CSV table of C-alpha atoms and ligand atoms in Angstrom, one decimal:
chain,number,residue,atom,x,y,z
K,21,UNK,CA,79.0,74.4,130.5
K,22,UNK,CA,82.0,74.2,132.7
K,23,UNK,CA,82.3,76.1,136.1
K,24,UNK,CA,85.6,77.7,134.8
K,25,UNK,CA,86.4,80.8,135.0
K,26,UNK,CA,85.8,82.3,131.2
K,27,UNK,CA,88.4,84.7,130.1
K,28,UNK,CA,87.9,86.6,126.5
K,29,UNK,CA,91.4,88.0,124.7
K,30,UNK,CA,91.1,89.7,121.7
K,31,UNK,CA,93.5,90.8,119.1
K,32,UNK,CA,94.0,91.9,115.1
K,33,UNK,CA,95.9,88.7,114.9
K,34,UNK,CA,98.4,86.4,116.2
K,35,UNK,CA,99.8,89.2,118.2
K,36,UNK,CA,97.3,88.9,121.4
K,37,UNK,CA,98.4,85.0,121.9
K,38,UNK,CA,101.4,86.5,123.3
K,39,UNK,CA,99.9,87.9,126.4
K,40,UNK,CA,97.3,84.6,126.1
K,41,UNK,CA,100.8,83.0,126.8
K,42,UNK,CA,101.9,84.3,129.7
K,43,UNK,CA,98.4,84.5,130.6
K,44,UNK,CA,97.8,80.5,130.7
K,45,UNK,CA,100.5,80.0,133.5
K,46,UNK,CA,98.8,83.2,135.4
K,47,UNK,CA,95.1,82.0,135.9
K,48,UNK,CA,95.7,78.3,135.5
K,49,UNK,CA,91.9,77.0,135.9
K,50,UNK,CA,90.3,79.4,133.1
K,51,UNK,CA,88.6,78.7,129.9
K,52,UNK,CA,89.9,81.2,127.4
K,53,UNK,CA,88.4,82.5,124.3
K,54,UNK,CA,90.5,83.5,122.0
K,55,UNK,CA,89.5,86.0,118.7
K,56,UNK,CA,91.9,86.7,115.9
K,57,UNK,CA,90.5,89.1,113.4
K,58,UNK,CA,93.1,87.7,111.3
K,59,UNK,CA,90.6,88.9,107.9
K,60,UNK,CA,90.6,92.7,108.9
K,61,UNK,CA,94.0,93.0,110.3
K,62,UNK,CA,96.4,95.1,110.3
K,63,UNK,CA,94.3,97.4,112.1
K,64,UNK,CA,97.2,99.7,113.0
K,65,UNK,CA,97.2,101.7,109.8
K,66,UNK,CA,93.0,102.0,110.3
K,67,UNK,CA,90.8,104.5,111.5
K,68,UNK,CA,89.6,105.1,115.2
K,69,UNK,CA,85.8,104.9,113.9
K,70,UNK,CA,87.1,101.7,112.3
K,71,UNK,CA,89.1,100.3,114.8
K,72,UNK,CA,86.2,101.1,117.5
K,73,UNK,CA,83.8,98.9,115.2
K,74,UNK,CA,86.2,95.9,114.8
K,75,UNK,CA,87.2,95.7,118.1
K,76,UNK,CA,83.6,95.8,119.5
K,77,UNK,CA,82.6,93.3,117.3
K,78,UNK,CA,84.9,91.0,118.9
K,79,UNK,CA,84.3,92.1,122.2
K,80,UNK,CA,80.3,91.2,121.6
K,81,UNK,CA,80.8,88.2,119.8
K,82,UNK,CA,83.3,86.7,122.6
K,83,UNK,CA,80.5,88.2,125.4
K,84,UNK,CA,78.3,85.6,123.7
K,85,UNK,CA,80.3,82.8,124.1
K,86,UNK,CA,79.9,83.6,128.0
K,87,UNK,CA,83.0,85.2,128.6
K,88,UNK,CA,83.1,87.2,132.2
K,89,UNK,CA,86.2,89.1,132.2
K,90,UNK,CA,88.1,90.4,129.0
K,91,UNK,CA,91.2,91.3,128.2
K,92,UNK,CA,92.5,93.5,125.1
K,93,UNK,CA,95.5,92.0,124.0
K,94,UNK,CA,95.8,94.5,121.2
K,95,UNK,CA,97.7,97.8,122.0
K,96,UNK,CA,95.6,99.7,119.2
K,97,UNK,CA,92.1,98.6,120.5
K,98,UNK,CA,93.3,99.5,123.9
K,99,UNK,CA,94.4,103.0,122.6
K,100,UNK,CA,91.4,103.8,120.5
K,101,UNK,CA,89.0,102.0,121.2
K,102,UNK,CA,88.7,100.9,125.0
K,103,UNK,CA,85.7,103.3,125.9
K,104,UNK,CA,83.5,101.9,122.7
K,105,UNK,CA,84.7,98.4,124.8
K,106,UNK,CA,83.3,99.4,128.0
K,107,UNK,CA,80.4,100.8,126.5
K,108,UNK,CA,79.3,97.7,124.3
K,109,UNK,CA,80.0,95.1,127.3
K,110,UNK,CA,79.2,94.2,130.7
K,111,UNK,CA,82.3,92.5,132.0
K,112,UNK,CA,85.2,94.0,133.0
K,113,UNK,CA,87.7,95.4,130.6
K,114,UNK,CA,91.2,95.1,130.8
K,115,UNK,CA,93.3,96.8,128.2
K,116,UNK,CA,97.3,96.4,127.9
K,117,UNK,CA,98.7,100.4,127.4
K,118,UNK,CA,98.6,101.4,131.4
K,119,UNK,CA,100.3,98.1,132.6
K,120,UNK,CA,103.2,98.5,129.6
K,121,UNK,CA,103.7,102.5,131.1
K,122,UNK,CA,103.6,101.4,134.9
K,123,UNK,CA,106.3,98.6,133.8
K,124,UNK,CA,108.2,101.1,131.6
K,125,UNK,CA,108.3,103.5,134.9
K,126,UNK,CA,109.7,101.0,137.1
K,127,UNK,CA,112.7,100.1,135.2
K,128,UNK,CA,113.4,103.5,133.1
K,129,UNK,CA,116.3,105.1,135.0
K,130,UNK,CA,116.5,108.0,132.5
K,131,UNK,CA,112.9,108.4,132.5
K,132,UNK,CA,112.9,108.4,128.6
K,133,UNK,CA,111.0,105.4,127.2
K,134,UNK,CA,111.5,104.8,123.5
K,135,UNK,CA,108.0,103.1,122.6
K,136,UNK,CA,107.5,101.1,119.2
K,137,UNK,CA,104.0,100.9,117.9
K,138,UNK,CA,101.6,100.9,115.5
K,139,UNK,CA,100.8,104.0,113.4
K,140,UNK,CA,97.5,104.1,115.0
K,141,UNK,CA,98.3,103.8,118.5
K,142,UNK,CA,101.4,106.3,117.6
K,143,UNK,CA,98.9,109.0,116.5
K,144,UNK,CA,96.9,108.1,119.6
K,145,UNK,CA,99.4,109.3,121.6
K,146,UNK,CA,97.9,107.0,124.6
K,147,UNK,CA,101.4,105.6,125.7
K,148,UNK,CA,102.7,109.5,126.1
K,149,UNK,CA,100.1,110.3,128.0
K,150,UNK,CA,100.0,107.1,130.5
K,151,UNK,CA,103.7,107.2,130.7
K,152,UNK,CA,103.4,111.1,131.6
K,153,UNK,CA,101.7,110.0,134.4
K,154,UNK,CA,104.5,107.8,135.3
K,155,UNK,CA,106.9,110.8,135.4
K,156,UNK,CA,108.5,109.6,132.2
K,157,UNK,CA,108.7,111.3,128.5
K,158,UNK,CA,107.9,108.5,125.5
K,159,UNK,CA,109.1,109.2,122.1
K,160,UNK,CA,106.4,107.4,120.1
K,161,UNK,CA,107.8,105.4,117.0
K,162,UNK,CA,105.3,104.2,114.1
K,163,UNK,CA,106.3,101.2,112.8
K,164,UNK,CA,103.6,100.6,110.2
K,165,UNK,CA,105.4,97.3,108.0
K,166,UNK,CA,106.3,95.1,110.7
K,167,UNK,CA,103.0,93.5,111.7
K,168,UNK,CA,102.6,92.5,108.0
K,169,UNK,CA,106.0,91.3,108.3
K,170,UNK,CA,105.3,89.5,111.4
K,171,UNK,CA,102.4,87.9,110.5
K,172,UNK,CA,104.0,86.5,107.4
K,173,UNK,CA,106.2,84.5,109.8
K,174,UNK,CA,109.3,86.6,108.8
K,175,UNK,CA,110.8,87.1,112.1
K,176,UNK,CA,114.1,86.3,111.4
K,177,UNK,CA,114.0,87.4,108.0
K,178,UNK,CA,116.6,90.0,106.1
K,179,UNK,CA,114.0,92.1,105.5
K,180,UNK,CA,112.5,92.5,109.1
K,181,UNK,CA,116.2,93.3,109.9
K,182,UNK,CA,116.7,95.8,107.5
K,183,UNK,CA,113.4,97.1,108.1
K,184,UNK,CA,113.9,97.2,112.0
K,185,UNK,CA,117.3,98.6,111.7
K,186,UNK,CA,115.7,101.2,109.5
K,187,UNK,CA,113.1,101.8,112.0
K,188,UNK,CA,115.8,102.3,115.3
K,189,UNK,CA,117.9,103.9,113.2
K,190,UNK,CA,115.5,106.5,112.8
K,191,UNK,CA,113.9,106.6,116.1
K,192,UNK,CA,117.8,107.0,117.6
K,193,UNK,CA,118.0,109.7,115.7
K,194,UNK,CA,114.9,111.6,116.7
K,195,UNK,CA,115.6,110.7,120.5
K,196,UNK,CA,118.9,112.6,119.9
K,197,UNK,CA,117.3,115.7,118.2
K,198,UNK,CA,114.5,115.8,121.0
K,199,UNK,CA,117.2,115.8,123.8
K,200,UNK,CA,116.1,112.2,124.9
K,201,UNK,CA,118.3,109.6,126.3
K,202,UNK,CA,115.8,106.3,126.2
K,203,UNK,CA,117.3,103.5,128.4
K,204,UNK,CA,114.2,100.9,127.0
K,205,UNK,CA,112.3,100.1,124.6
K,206,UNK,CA,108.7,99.4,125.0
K,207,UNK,CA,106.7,96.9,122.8
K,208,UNK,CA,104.0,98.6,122.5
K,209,UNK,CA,102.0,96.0,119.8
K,210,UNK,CA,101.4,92.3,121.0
K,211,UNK,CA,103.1,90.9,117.8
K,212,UNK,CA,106.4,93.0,118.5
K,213,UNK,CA,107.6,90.1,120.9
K,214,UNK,CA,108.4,88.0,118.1
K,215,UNK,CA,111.0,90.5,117.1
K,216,UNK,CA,112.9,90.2,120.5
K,217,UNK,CA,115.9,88.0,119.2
K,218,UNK,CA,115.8,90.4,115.8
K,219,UNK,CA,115.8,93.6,118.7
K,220,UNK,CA,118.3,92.6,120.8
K,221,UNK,CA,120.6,92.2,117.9
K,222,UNK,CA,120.0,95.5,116.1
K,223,UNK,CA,119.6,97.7,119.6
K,224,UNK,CA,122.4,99.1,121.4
K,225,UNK,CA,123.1,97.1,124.3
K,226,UNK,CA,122.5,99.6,127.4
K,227,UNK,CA,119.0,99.7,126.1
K,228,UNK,CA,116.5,97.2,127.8
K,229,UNK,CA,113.7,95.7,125.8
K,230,UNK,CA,110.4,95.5,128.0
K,231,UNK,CA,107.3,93.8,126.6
K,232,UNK,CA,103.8,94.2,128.0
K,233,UNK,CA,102.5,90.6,127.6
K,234,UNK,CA,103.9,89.2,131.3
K,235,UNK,CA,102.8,92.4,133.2
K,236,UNK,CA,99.3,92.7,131.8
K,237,UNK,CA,99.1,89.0,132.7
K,238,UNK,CA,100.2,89.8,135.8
K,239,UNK,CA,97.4,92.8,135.8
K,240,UNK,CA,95.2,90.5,134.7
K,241,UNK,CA,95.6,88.2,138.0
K,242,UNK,CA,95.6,91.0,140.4
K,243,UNK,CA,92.3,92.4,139.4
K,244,UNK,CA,90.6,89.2,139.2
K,245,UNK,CA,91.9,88.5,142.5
K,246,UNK,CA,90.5,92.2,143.8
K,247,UNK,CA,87.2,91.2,142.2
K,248,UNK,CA,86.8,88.2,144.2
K,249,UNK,CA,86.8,86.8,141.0
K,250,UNK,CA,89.4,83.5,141.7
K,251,UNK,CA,88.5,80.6,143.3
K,252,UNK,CA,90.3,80.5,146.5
K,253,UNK,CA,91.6,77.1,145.4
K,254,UNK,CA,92.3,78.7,142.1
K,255,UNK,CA,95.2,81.2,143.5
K,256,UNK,CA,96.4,77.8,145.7
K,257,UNK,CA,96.8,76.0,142.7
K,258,UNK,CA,98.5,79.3,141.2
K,259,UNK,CA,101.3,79.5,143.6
K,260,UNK,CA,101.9,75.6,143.6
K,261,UNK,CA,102.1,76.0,139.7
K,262,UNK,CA,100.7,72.6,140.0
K,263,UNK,CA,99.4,72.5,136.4
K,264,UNK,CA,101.3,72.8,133.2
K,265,UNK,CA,100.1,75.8,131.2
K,266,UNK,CA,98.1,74.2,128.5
K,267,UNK,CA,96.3,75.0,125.3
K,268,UNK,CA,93.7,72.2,125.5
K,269,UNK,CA,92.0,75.2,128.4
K,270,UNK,CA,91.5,77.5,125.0
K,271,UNK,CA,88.9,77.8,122.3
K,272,UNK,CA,90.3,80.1,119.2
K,273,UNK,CA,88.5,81.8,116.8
K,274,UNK,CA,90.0,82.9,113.8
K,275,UNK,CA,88.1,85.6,111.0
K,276,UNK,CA,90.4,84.0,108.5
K,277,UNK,CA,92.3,80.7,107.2
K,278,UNK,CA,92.5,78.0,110.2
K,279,UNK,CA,95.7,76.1,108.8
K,280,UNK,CA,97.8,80.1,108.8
K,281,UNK,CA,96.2,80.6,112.1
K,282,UNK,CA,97.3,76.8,113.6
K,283,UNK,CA,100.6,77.5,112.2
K,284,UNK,CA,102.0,81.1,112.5
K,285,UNK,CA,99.5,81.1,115.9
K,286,UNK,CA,101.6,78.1,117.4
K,287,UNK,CA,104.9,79.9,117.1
K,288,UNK,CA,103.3,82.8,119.3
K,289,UNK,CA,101.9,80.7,121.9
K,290,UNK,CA,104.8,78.3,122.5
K,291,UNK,CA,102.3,75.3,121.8
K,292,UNK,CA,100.4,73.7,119.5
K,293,UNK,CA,97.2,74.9,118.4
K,294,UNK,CA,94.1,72.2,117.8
K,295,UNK,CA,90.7,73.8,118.3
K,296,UNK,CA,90.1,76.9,116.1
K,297,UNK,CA,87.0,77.7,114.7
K,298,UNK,CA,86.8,79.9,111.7
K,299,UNK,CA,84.3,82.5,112.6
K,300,UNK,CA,82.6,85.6,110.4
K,301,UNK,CA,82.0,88.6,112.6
K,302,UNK,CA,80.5,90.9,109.5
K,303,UNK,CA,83.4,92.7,107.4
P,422,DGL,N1,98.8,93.5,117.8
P,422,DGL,C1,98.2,94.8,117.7
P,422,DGL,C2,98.7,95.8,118.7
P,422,DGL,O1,99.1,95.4,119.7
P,422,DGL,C3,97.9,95.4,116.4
P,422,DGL,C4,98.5,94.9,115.1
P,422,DGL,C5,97.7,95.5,114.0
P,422,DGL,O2,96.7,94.9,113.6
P,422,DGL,O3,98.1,96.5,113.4
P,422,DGL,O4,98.7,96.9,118.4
């Protein structure tokens, strides 16, 4: 077993490897282990009870593969399920909803957010609440086709446009009747970043598009670091950005078809994908 640092990230799908990307760059001497419950996704149109269970599932099984610190790269999880998390495990738990509010508050000038998400975490309400606690109101926008859409590898597709423009259109709309005046847009779902060349196209162009992958990475640093969980040569190495970030540091797990996951997973991570293991974590 190597001395590396072992970092878990979990997600529903391909949506998590977006944090995992910015995360690579951020803790450059970690193993990561990587689960896509690519079989049971989407779970954004699922239950809490059901959510709780998958989630956990994944947690425990990436626990077994030695993992010491875990991150939930999945806004839903993090929004209905962290407690179960934190419960089931005995690493540290870092989820992504707190670190997308904190960002939101620093840039928001109106102090309306306008926050795209799954239904799930919608109905959660966990991004109104953390961003109340930022001093800023969140109008909560459900956007139940696009991780389907997304995970099909439509991102630049008519369709996703039409859908998206459908989806602002509305949330515009309800922002006006509710008195709000949101100067950005929060991704509030992993996969969402995929949509940023479709988003800045179709979103007025005042409005600033802020996605939670690079600060939850950034999270992820600073709490390892106030864990005294680096190496001090590791945060050296860090600031010298000595090594290139690098997939051959990762081991993925996939619940469903390898080739999709290589694939549609490499577009999300910037880099090919080699080593992914199909795994069954129950159903
Ligand atoms: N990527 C996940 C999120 O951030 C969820 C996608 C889904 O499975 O619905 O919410």
């Amino acid at each position: 077993m190597s001395a590396a640092l072992r970092i878990g990230v979990f997600d529903s799908g391909f949506g998590g490897l977006t944090v995992l990307r910015e995360l690579l760059p951020q803790v450059p001497q970690a193993e990561f282990f990587y689960v896509g419950d690519t079989a049971r996704l989407p779970y954004g149109s699922k239950s809490r009870a059901t959510i709780a269970r998958y989630a956990v599932e994944s947690a425990q099984f990436l626990v077994a593969q030695g993992i010491e610190y875990l991150v939930i790269a999945c806004n839903t999880a993090s929004a209905l399920a962290i407690e179960e998390i934190r419960a089931a495990v005995r690493v540290p738990v870092l989820g992504v909803i707190e670190t997308g509010a904190a960002s939101a508050a620093a840039i928001s000038r109106s102090r309306d957010v306008l926050v795209l998400a799954t239904d799930a975490t919608v109905q959660s309400h966990a991004y109104a609440q953390a961003c109340a606690q930022h001093g800023l109101r969140a109008l909560e926008k459900a956007c139940p086709l696009l991780v389907p859409l997304i995970e099909e590898g439509w991102t630049e597709h008519p369709v996703t446009a039409e859908v998206l423009r459908i989806y602002l259109h509305e949330a515009l709309e309800q922002a006006q009747a509710a008195q709000m005046q949101p100067d950005t847009v929060l991704l509030g779902c992993t996969h969402y970043p995929l949509l940023r060349p479709l988003l800045e196209r179709t979103l007025p162009v005042s409005m600033r598009i802020l996605d939670s992958a690079a600060t939850t990475a950034e999270s992820v640093h600073r709490d390892l670091q106030a864990r005294s969980m680096l190496p001090a040569q590791v945060i050296t190495r860090l600031h010298a950005a000595a090594e290139a970030p690098s997939a051959s540091r990762c081991h993925f797990y996939a619940t469903d078809s390898i080739e999709k996951f290589q694939r549609l997973g490499s577009r999300f991570l910037g880099q090919a994908m080699h080593s992914v293991t199909l795994m069954d974590i129950g159903g």
